[in-house]
Amino acid sequence: MTLLDSLPADLRLDRSRHAAPQVFEKLRDLIMSLELAPGTVLSRGELADAFGLSQTPIRDALSQLRDEGLVDIFPQHTTAVSRIDIAAARQAHFLRRSLELEIVHQLASQADAALIDRLQAHIDVQRANLGPERYQRFIAADQAFHREMHDAAGVGHLWELEQRHSGHVDRLRRLHLPEAGKADRILRDHQRIVNAIAAQDVAGAQQALREHLSGTLSQVDEICRRYPDYVVPA
């Protein structure tokens, strides 16, 4: 299979925006969804043809992906989607857990019925998108749930910081999602977090969050066994 075979047919860009950021966004989405799997070679020429662009914005987008650890660029040789670095995934998990434990502490310390309604709405969207054919919508709603908490705590900019470091751990979670019962556990965890916040149960909210975020990394050895070509063991 060639790179062009791995790309969606419709890669149209918004001509009112700069091209490089859009190429970055589209390629990042494809990498995070594993449609561009670890190890996939990314030819600048083929990407330029697919997007209908010169190689300059392609190069800029690939450089940004490299900065997030999502591609490896070997000068004068090749560029490829990076393998999932388990050590980097653990560090990103540590960062997110540390921040979100403080976030749920803050949210559970104050009553905000409107926030509870918004968080519940994200859970409802997830529930409506269970099943392999809807994984991307399920994941988008999952991300929206966690971003909602960041915004409510007044630290929305930290979500962007976390995302720049989340490529390895989020791809690891994507590999784990098809496991039987995993999506249902995510829903239950989210509901426990919301219920604890609504009850102003700080300790309960933090415990529910801690267990929620630890699910994938607790299974990392099994994930590595199943996908040895996709990962770099710690």
mmCIF file of N, CA and C in Angstrom, residues 107-224:
data_model
loop_
_atom_site.group_PDB
_atom_site.id
_atom_site.type_symbol
_atom_site.label_atom_id
_atom_site.label_comp_id
_atom_site.label_asym_id
_atom_site.label_seq_id
_atom_site.Cartn_x
_atom_site.Cartn_y
_atom_site.Cartn_z
ATOM 1 N N LEU A 107 -13.249 21.920 40.835
ATOM 2 C CA LEU A 107 -14.635 21.858 40.365
ATOM 3 C C LEU A 107 -15.564 21.256 41.404
ATOM 4 N N ALA A 108 -15.065 20.268 42.153
ATOM 5 C CA ALA A 108 -15.898 19.630 43.169
ATOM 6 C C ALA A 108 -16.031 20.479 44.430
ATOM 7 N N SER A 109 -15.241 21.528 44.513
ATOM 8 C CA SER A 109 -15.296 22.402 45.685
ATOM 9 C C SER A 109 -16.340 23.498 45.536
ATOM 10 N N GLN A 110 -16.985 23.536 44.392
ATOM 11 C CA GLN A 110 -17.974 24.583 44.143
ATOM 12 C C GLN A 110 -19.158 23.996 43.385
ATOM 13 N N ALA A 111 -20.318 24.492 43.642
ATOM 14 C CA ALA A 111 -21.519 23.992 42.967
ATOM 15 C C ALA A 111 -21.721 24.750 41.659
ATOM 16 N N ASP A 112 -21.869 24.019 40.552
ATOM 17 C CA ASP A 112 -22.105 24.640 39.245
ATOM 18 C C ASP A 112 -22.988 23.692 38.432
ATOM 19 N N ALA A 113 -24.279 23.881 38.543
ATOM 20 C CA ALA A 113 -25.233 22.996 37.872
ATOM 21 C C ALA A 113 -25.073 23.056 36.355
ATOM 22 N N ALA A 114 -24.736 24.220 35.823
ATOM 23 C CA ALA A 114 -24.582 24.355 34.366
ATOM 24 C C ALA A 114 -23.407 23.514 33.875
ATOM 25 N N LEU A 115 -22.332 23.482 34.644
ATOM 26 C CA LEU A 115 -21.184 22.661 34.270
ATOM 27 C C LEU A 115 -21.564 21.184 34.262
ATOM 28 N N ILE A 116 -22.283 20.756 35.268
ATOM 29 C CA ILE A 116 -22.712 19.356 35.330
ATOM 30 C C ILE A 116 -23.541 19.006 34.098
ATOM 31 N N ASP A 117 -24.399 19.910 33.670
ATOM 32 C CA ASP A 117 -25.209 19.663 32.470
ATOM 33 C C ASP A 117 -24.326 19.543 31.234
ATOM 34 N N ARG A 118 -23.319 20.389 31.130
ATOM 35 C CA ARG A 118 -22.435 20.340 29.958
ATOM 36 C C ARG A 118 -21.617 19.054 29.945
ATOM 37 N N LEU A 119 -21.102 18.665 31.100
ATOM 38 C CA LEU A 119 -20.335 17.421 31.165
ATOM 39 C C LEU A 119 -21.225 16.218 30.854
ATOM 40 N N GLN A 120 -22.448 16.249 31.351
ATOM 41 C CA GLN A 120 -23.371 15.152 31.079
ATOM 42 C C GLN A 120 -23.693 15.064 29.589
ATOM 43 N N ALA A 121 -23.761 16.208 28.934
ATOM 44 C CA ALA A 121 -24.055 16.215 27.500
ATOM 45 C C ALA A 121 -22.925 15.531 26.718
ATOM 46 N N HIS A 122 -21.682 15.733 27.130
ATOM 47 C CA HIS A 122 -20.568 15.056 26.462
ATOM 48 C C HIS A 122 -20.648 13.544 26.669
ATOM 49 N N ILE A 123 -21.028 13.121 27.864
ATOM 50 C CA ILE A 123 -21.190 11.692 28.127
ATOM 51 C C ILE A 123 -22.295 11.123 27.244
ATOM 52 N N ASP A 124 -23.372 11.864 27.082
ATOM 53 C CA ASP A 124 -24.486 11.405 26.244
ATOM 54 C C ASP A 124 -24.036 11.228 24.789
ATOM 55 N N VAL A 125 -23.188 12.144 24.310
ATOM 56 C CA VAL A 125 -22.665 12.017 22.949
ATOM 57 C C VAL A 125 -21.799 10.768 22.841
ATOM 58 N N GLN A 126 -20.978 10.524 23.838
ATOM 59 C CA GLN A 126 -20.164 9.308 23.825
ATOM 60 C C GLN A 126 -21.037 8.061 23.787
ATOM 61 N N ARG A 127 -22.051 8.053 24.610
ATOM 62 C CA ARG A 127 -22.941 6.878 24.677
ATOM 63 C C ARG A 127 -23.610 6.631 23.326
ATOM 64 N N ALA A 128 -23.912 7.700 22.608
ATOM 65 C CA ALA A 128 -24.559 7.568 21.304
ATOM 66 C C ALA A 128 -23.587 7.128 20.216
ATOM 67 N N ASN A 129 -22.289 7.093 20.553
ATOM 68 C CA ASN A 129 -21.284 6.752 19.542
ATOM 69 C C ASN A 129 -20.423 5.567 19.961
ATOM 70 N N LEU A 130 -21.025 4.634 20.654
ATOM 71 C CA LEU A 130 -20.349 3.385 20.965
ATOM 72 C C LEU A 130 -20.267 2.521 19.707
ATOM 73 N N GLY A 131 -19.213 1.767 19.580
ATOM 74 C CA GLY A 131 -19.079 0.873 18.426
ATOM 75 C C GLY A 131 -17.901 1.246 17.557
ATOM 76 N N PRO A 132 -17.251 0.248 16.958
ATOM 77 C CA PRO A 132 -16.024 0.483 16.172
ATOM 78 C C PRO A 132 -16.178 1.496 15.056
ATOM 79 N N GLU A 133 -17.328 1.531 14.409
ATOM 80 C CA GLU A 133 -17.488 2.442 13.277
ATOM 81 C C GLU A 133 -17.624 3.894 13.725
ATOM 82 N N ARG A 134 -17.756 4.111 15.035
ATOM 83 C CA ARG A 134 -17.930 5.476 15.553
ATOM 84 C C ARG A 134 -16.831 5.867 16.533
ATOM 85 N N TYR A 135 -15.714 5.178 16.502
ATOM 86 C CA TYR A 135 -14.653 5.451 17.463
ATOM 87 C C TYR A 135 -14.203 6.901 17.438
ATOM 88 N N GLN A 136 -14.076 7.485 16.257
ATOM 89 C CA GLN A 136 -13.549 8.846 16.190
ATOM 90 C C GLN A 136 -14.496 9.843 16.847
ATOM 91 N N ARG A 137 -15.793 9.650 16.691
ATOM 92 C CA ARG A 137 -16.754 10.531 17.362
ATOM 93 C C ARG A 137 -16.727 10.306 18.864
ATOM 94 N N PHE A 138 -16.577 9.052 19.259
ATOM 95 C CA PHE A 138 -16.482 8.724 20.683
ATOM 96 C C PHE A 138 -15.263 9.419 21.296
ATOM 97 N N ILE A 139 -14.127 9.334 20.608
ATOM 98 C CA ILE A 139 -12.896 9.948 21.107
ATOM 99 C C ILE A 139 -13.026 11.465 21.145
ATOM 100 N N ALA A 140 -13.655 12.052 20.135
ATOM 101 C CA ALA A 140 -13.839 13.502 20.115
ATOM 102 C C ALA A 140 -14.665 13.959 21.306
ATOM 103 N N ALA A 141 -15.716 13.192 21.642
ATOM 104 C CA ALA A 141 -16.545 13.544 22.794
ATOM 105 C C ALA A 141 -15.773 13.353 24.097
ATOM 106 N N ASP A 142 -14.917 12.340 24.132
ATOM 107 C CA ASP A 142 -14.051 12.121 25.300
ATOM 108 C C ASP A 142 -13.144 13.330 25.510
ATOM 109 N N GLN A 143 -12.519 13.779 24.431
ATOM 110 C CA GLN A 143 -11.646 14.946 24.507
ATOM 111 C C GLN A 143 -12.427 16.190 24.938
ATOM 112 N N ALA A 144 -13.626 16.335 24.401
ATOM 113 C CA ALA A 144 -14.444 17.490 24.748
ATOM 114 C C ALA A 144 -14.816 17.491 26.232
ATOM 115 N N PHE A 145 -15.055 16.306 26.786
ATOM 116 C CA PHE A 145 -15.373 16.169 28.211
ATOM 117 C C PHE A 145 -14.229 16.721 29.061
ATOM 118 N N HIS A 146 -13.019 16.283 28.756
ATOM 119 C CA HIS A 146 -11.872 16.710 29.562
ATOM 120 C C HIS A 146 -11.544 18.186 29.323
ATOM 121 N N ARG A 147 -11.699 18.635 28.080
ATOM 122 C CA ARG A 147 -11.440 20.059 27.828
ATOM 123 C C ARG A 147 -12.464 20.923 28.562
ATOM 124 N N GLU A 148 -13.695 20.470 28.634
ATOM 125 C CA GLU A 148 -14.738 21.216 29.350
ATOM 126 C C GLU A 148 -14.323 21.455 30.798
ATOM 127 N N MET A 149 -13.730 20.442 31.421
ATOM 128 C CA MET A 149 -13.291 20.607 32.811
ATOM 129 C C MET A 149 -12.155 21.624 32.901
ATOM 130 N N HIS A 150 -11.229 21.568 31.961
ATOM 131 C CA HIS A 150 -10.145 22.565 31.958
ATOM 132 C C HIS A 150 -10.710 23.980 31.831
ATOM 133 N N ASP A 151 -11.606 24.165 30.882
ATOM 134 C CA ASP A 151 -12.180 25.492 30.665
ATOM 135 C C ASP A 151 -12.929 25.976 31.904
ATOM 136 N N ALA A 152 -13.683 25.068 32.533
ATOM 137 C CA ALA A 152 -14.466 25.448 33.714
ATOM 138 C C ALA A 152 -13.568 25.858 34.875
ATOM 139 N N ALA A 153 -12.372 25.261 34.925
ATOM 140 C CA ALA A 153 -11.423 25.597 35.987
ATOM 141 C C ALA A 153 -10.586 26.822 35.644
ATOM 142 N N GLY A 154 -10.802 27.381 34.449
ATOM 143 C CA GLY A 154 -10.071 28.578 34.049
ATOM 144 C C GLY A 154 -8.661 28.315 33.575
ATOM 145 N N VAL A 155 -8.388 27.057 33.160
ATOM 146 C CA VAL A 155 -7.034 26.713 32.692
ATOM 147 C C VAL A 155 -7.105 26.072 31.308
ATOM 148 N N GLY A 156 -7.956 26.612 30.462
ATOM 149 C CA GLY A 156 -8.113 26.059 29.130
ATOM 150 C C GLY A 156 -6.821 26.050 28.327
ATOM 151 N N HIS A 157 -5.938 27.032 28.580
ATOM 152 C CA HIS A 157 -4.674 27.077 27.834
ATOM 153 C C HIS A 157 -3.778 25.894 28.175
ATOM 154 N N LEU A 158 -3.964 25.326 29.369
ATOM 155 C CA LEU A 158 -3.157 24.162 29.742
ATOM 156 C C LEU A 158 -3.584 22.921 28.964
ATOM 157 N N TRP A 159 -4.824 22.899 28.495
ATOM 158 C CA TRP A 159 -5.255 21.792 27.641
ATOM 159 C C TRP A 159 -4.418 21.763 26.371
ATOM 160 N N GLU A 160 -4.184 22.935 25.789
ATOM 161 C CA GLU A 160 -3.368 23.011 24.581
ATOM 162 C C GLU A 160 -1.942 22.529 24.867
ATOM 163 N N LEU A 161 -1.411 22.892 26.024
ATOM 164 C CA LEU A 161 -0.082 22.423 26.414
ATOM 165 C C LEU A 161 -0.057 20.901 26.499
ATOM 166 N N GLU A 162 -1.060 20.332 27.151
ATOM 167 C CA GLU A 162 -1.124 18.879 27.287
ATOM 168 C C GLU A 162 -1.208 18.202 25.928
ATOM 169 N N GLN A 163 -1.980 18.778 25.024
ATOM 170 C CA GLN A 163 -2.158 18.156 23.714
ATOM 171 C C GLN A 163 -0.847 18.096 22.938
ATOM 172 N N ARG A 164 0.020 19.071 23.141
ATOM 173 C CA ARG A 164 1.308 19.062 22.437
ATOM 174 C C ARG A 164 2.211 17.930 22.920
ATOM 175 N N HIS A 165 1.882 17.353 24.064
ATOM 176 C CA HIS A 165 2.690 16.263 24.616
ATOM 177 C C HIS A 165 1.937 14.932 24.648
ATOM 178 N N SER A 166 0.734 14.901 24.103
ATOM 179 C CA SER A 166 -0.145 13.742 24.306
ATOM 180 C C SER A 166 -0.121 12.720 23.180
ATOM 181 N N GLY A 167 0.664 12.974 22.134
ATOM 182 C CA GLY A 167 0.587 12.118 20.952
ATOM 183 C C GLY A 167 0.844 10.649 21.231
ATOM 184 N N HIS A 168 1.817 10.347 22.070
ATOM 185 C CA HIS A 168 2.146 8.951 22.337
ATOM 186 C C HIS A 168 1.090 8.292 23.213
ATOM 187 N N VAL A 169 0.694 8.956 24.293
ATOM 188 C CA VAL A 169 -0.277 8.320 25.192
ATOM 189 C C VAL A 169 -1.655 8.227 24.544
ATOM 190 N N ASP A 170 -2.031 9.215 23.735
ATOM 191 C CA ASP A 170 -3.349 9.150 23.099
ATOM 192 C C ASP A 170 -3.404 8.073 22.022
ATOM 193 N N ARG A 171 -2.289 7.839 21.328
ATOM 194 C CA ARG A 171 -2.281 6.733 20.363
ATOM 195 C C ARG A 171 -2.311 5.390 21.092
ATOM 196 N N LEU A 172 -1.678 5.336 22.239
ATOM 197 C CA LEU A 172 -1.732 4.119 23.050
ATOM 198 C C LEU A 172 -3.173 3.853 23.479
ATOM 199 N N ARG A 173 -3.883 4.902 23.871
ATOM 200 C CA ARG A 173 -5.296 4.748 24.250
ATOM 201 C C ARG A 173 -6.132 4.312 23.047
ATOM 202 N N ARG A 174 -5.779 4.816 21.867
ATOM 203 C CA ARG A 174 -6.537 4.422 20.675
ATOM 204 C C ARG A 174 -6.349 2.936 20.381
ATOM 205 N N LEU A 175 -5.162 2.410 20.608
ATOM 206 C CA LEU A 175 -4.938 0.978 20.431
ATOM 207 C C LEU A 175 -5.728 0.168 21.453
ATOM 208 N N HIS A 176 -5.901 0.731 22.634
ATOM 209 C CA HIS A 176 -6.564 0.020 23.723
ATOM 210 C C HIS A 176 -8.089 0.063 23.604
ATOM 211 N N LEU A 177 -8.616 1.083 22.936
ATOM 212 C CA LEU A 177 -10.065 1.298 22.909
ATOM 213 C C LEU A 177 -10.868 0.102 22.404
ATOM 214 N N PRO A 178 -10.418 -0.627 21.375
ATOM 215 C CA PRO A 178 -11.238 -1.746 20.888
ATOM 216 C C PRO A 178 -11.351 -2.921 21.860
ATOM 217 N N GLU A 179 -10.573 -2.935 22.930
ATOM 218 C CA GLU A 179 -10.688 -4.038 23.897
ATOM 219 C C GLU A 179 -12.121 -4.125 24.404
ATOM 220 N N ALA A 180 -12.623 -5.344 24.536
ATOM 221 C CA ALA A 180 -14.003 -5.553 24.988
ATOM 222 C C ALA A 180 -14.243 -4.851 26.319
ATOM 223 N N GLY A 181 -15.256 -4.009 26.356
ATOM 224 C CA GLY A 181 -15.649 -3.336 27.584
ATOM 225 C C GLY A 181 -14.921 -2.041 27.869
ATOM 226 N N LYS A 182 -13.865 -1.716 27.086
ATOM 227 C CA LYS A 182 -13.089 -0.511 27.364
ATOM 228 C C LYS A 182 -13.934 0.755 27.222
ATOM 229 N N ALA A 183 -14.690 0.893 26.143
ATOM 230 C CA ALA A 183 -15.500 2.100 25.943
ATOM 231 C C ALA A 183 -16.554 2.232 27.045
ATOM 232 N N ASP A 184 -17.141 1.123 27.449
ATOM 233 C CA ASP A 184 -18.133 1.168 28.529
ATOM 234 C C ASP A 184 -17.488 1.621 29.839
ATOM 235 N N ARG A 185 -16.248 1.188 30.079
ATOM 236 C CA ARG A 185 -15.564 1.612 31.307
ATOM 237 C C ARG A 185 -15.285 3.112 31.282
ATOM 238 N N ILE A 186 -14.943 3.633 30.105
ATOM 239 C CA ILE A 186 -14.722 5.074 29.997
ATOM 240 C C ILE A 186 -16.001 5.826 30.354
ATOM 241 N N LEU A 187 -17.126 5.352 29.831
ATOM 242 C CA LEU A 187 -18.402 5.995 30.154
ATOM 243 C C LEU A 187 -18.682 5.953 31.652
ATOM 244 N N ARG A 188 -18.467 4.796 32.261
ATOM 245 C CA ARG A 188 -18.718 4.675 33.703
ATOM 246 C C ARG A 188 -17.798 5.593 34.506
ATOM 247 N N ASP A 189 -16.538 5.654 34.080
ATOM 248 C CA ASP A 189 -15.596 6.532 34.782
ATOM 249 C C ASP A 189 -16.020 7.994 34.679
ATOM 250 N N HIS A 190 -16.382 8.408 33.489
ATOM 251 C CA HIS A 190 -16.825 9.792 33.315
ATOM 252 C C HIS A 190 -18.048 10.085 34.178
ATOM 253 N N GLN A 191 -18.971 9.142 34.225
ATOM 254 C CA GLN A 191 -20.166 9.361 35.036
ATOM 255 C C GLN A 191 -19.823 9.454 36.523
ATOM 256 N N ARG A 192 -18.890 8.635 36.970
ATOM 257 C CA ARG A 192 -18.463 8.695 38.373
ATOM 258 C C ARG A 192 -17.831 10.052 38.689
ATOM 259 N N ILE A 193 -17.019 10.561 37.752
ATOM 260 C CA ILE A 193 -16.389 11.861 37.963
ATOM 261 C C ILE A 193 -17.459 12.947 38.069
ATOM 262 N N VAL A 194 -18.410 12.935 37.145
ATOM 263 C CA VAL A 194 -19.462 13.950 37.152
ATOM 264 C C VAL A 194 -20.304 13.848 38.422
ATOM 265 N N ASN A 195 -20.665 12.639 38.798
ATOM 266 C CA ASN A 195 -21.485 12.466 40.007
ATOM 267 C C ASN A 195 -20.759 12.986 41.252
ATOM 268 N N ALA A 196 -19.470 12.729 41.326
ATOM 269 C CA ALA A 196 -18.703 13.189 42.483
ATOM 270 C C ALA A 196 -18.581 14.712 42.491
ATOM 271 N N ILE A 197 -18.369 15.307 41.321
ATOM 272 C CA ILE A 197 -18.319 16.770 41.253
ATOM 273 C C ILE A 197 -19.660 17.362 41.673
ATOM 274 N N ALA A 198 -20.732 16.781 41.167
ATOM 275 C CA ALA A 198 -22.070 17.280 41.499
ATOM 276 C C ALA A 198 -22.348 17.179 42.996
ATOM 277 N N ALA A 199 -21.817 16.132 43.626
ATOM 278 C CA ALA A 199 -22.030 15.933 45.064
ATOM 279 C C ALA A 199 -21.020 16.692 45.906
ATOM 280 N N GLN A 200 -20.133 17.436 45.236
ATOM 281 C CA GLN A 200 -19.045 18.163 45.902
ATOM 282 C C GLN A 200 -18.194 17.225 46.761
ATOM 283 N N ASP A 201 -17.957 16.046 46.199
ATOM 284 C CA ASP A 201 -17.140 15.023 46.844
ATOM 285 C C ASP A 201 -15.742 15.087 46.235
ATOM 286 N N VAL A 202 -14.873 15.893 46.829
ATOM 287 C CA VAL A 202 -13.545 16.116 46.267
ATOM 288 C C VAL A 202 -12.747 14.820 46.201
ATOM 289 N N ALA A 203 -12.715 14.085 47.308
ATOM 290 C CA ALA A 203 -11.931 12.845 47.342
ATOM 291 C C ALA A 203 -12.469 11.835 46.335
ATOM 292 N N GLY A 204 -13.788 11.747 46.222
ATOM 293 C CA GLY A 204 -14.392 10.810 45.274
ATOM 294 C C GLY A 204 -14.092 11.177 43.835
ATOM 295 N N ALA A 205 -14.128 12.475 43.529
ATOM 296 C CA ALA A 205 -13.839 12.934 42.169
ATOM 297 C C ALA A 205 -12.388 12.631 41.807
ATOM 298 N N GLN A 206 -11.481 12.871 42.733
ATOM 299 C CA GLN A 206 -10.072 12.613 42.456
ATOM 300 C C GLN A 206 -9.797 11.123 42.298
ATOM 301 N N GLN A 207 -10.439 10.298 43.128
ATOM 302 C CA GLN A 207 -10.236 8.857 43.013
ATOM 303 C C GLN A 207 -10.780 8.332 41.691
ATOM 304 N N ALA A 208 -11.961 8.815 41.303
ATOM 305 C CA ALA A 208 -12.553 8.383 40.029
ATOM 306 C C ALA A 208 -11.664 8.794 38.858
ATOM 307 N N LEU A 209 -11.115 10.000 38.919
ATOM 308 C CA LEU A 209 -10.233 10.471 37.846
ATOM 309 C C LEU A 209 -8.948 9.649 37.804
ATOM 310 N N ARG A 210 -8.375 9.396 38.977
ATOM 311 C CA ARG A 210 -7.128 8.641 39.041
ATOM 312 C C ARG A 210 -7.305 7.257 38.406
ATOM 313 N N GLU A 211 -8.392 6.585 38.739
ATOM 314 C CA GLU A 211 -8.648 5.265 38.176
ATOM 315 C C GLU A 211 -8.928 5.347 36.678
ATOM 316 N N HIS A 212 -9.624 6.400 36.274
ATOM 317 C CA HIS A 212 -9.951 6.577 34.854
ATOM 318 C C HIS A 212 -8.696 6.728 34.004
ATOM 319 N N LEU A 213 -7.793 7.590 34.431
ATOM 320 C CA LEU A 213 -6.620 7.876 33.615
ATOM 321 C C LEU A 213 -5.582 6.758 33.656
ATOM 322 N N SER A 214 -5.668 5.867 34.629
ATOM 323 C CA SER A 214 -4.669 4.805 34.745
ATOM 324 C C SER A 214 -5.009 3.570 33.922
ATOM 325 N N GLY A 215 -6.217 3.526 33.333
ATOM 326 C CA GLY A 215 -6.682 2.306 32.681
ATOM 327 C C GLY A 215 -5.776 1.785 31.588
ATOM 328 N N THR A 216 -5.399 2.633 30.654
ATOM 329 C CA THR A 216 -4.593 2.172 29.519
ATOM 330 C C THR A 216 -3.180 1.792 29.950
ATOM 331 N N LEU A 217 -2.538 2.618 30.759
ATOM 332 C CA LEU A 217 -1.158 2.338 31.136
ATOM 333 C C LEU A 217 -1.049 1.089 32.012
ATOM 334 N N SER A 218 -2.131 0.731 32.683
ATOM 335 C CA SER A 218 -2.093 -0.506 33.462
ATOM 336 C C SER A 218 -2.049 -1.728 32.550
ATOM 337 N N GLN A 219 -2.387 -1.550 31.273
ATOM 338 C CA GLN A 219 -2.412 -2.647 30.301
ATOM 339 C C GLN A 219 -1.306 -2.509 29.256
ATOM 340 N N VAL A 220 -0.295 -1.694 29.560
ATOM 341 C CA VAL A 220 0.693 -1.375 28.536
ATOM 342 C C VAL A 220 1.481 -2.604 28.081
ATOM 343 N N ASP A 221 1.764 -3.533 28.974
ATOM 344 C CA ASP A 221 2.519 -4.722 28.563
ATOM 345 C C ASP A 221 1.736 -5.543 27.546
ATOM 346 N N GLU A 222 0.444 -5.671 27.763
ATOM 347 C CA GLU A 222 -0.394 -6.434 26.834
ATOM 348 C C GLU A 222 -0.510 -5.705 25.492
ATOM 349 N N ILE A 223 -0.636 -4.385 25.528
ATOM 350 C CA ILE A 223 -0.713 -3.617 24.291
ATOM 351 C C ILE A 223 0.580 -3.768 23.501
ATOM 352 N N CYS A 224 1.711 -3.722 24.193
ATOM 353 C CA CYS A 224 3.000 -3.893 23.517
ATOM 354 C C CYS A 224 3.117 -5.289 22.913
#
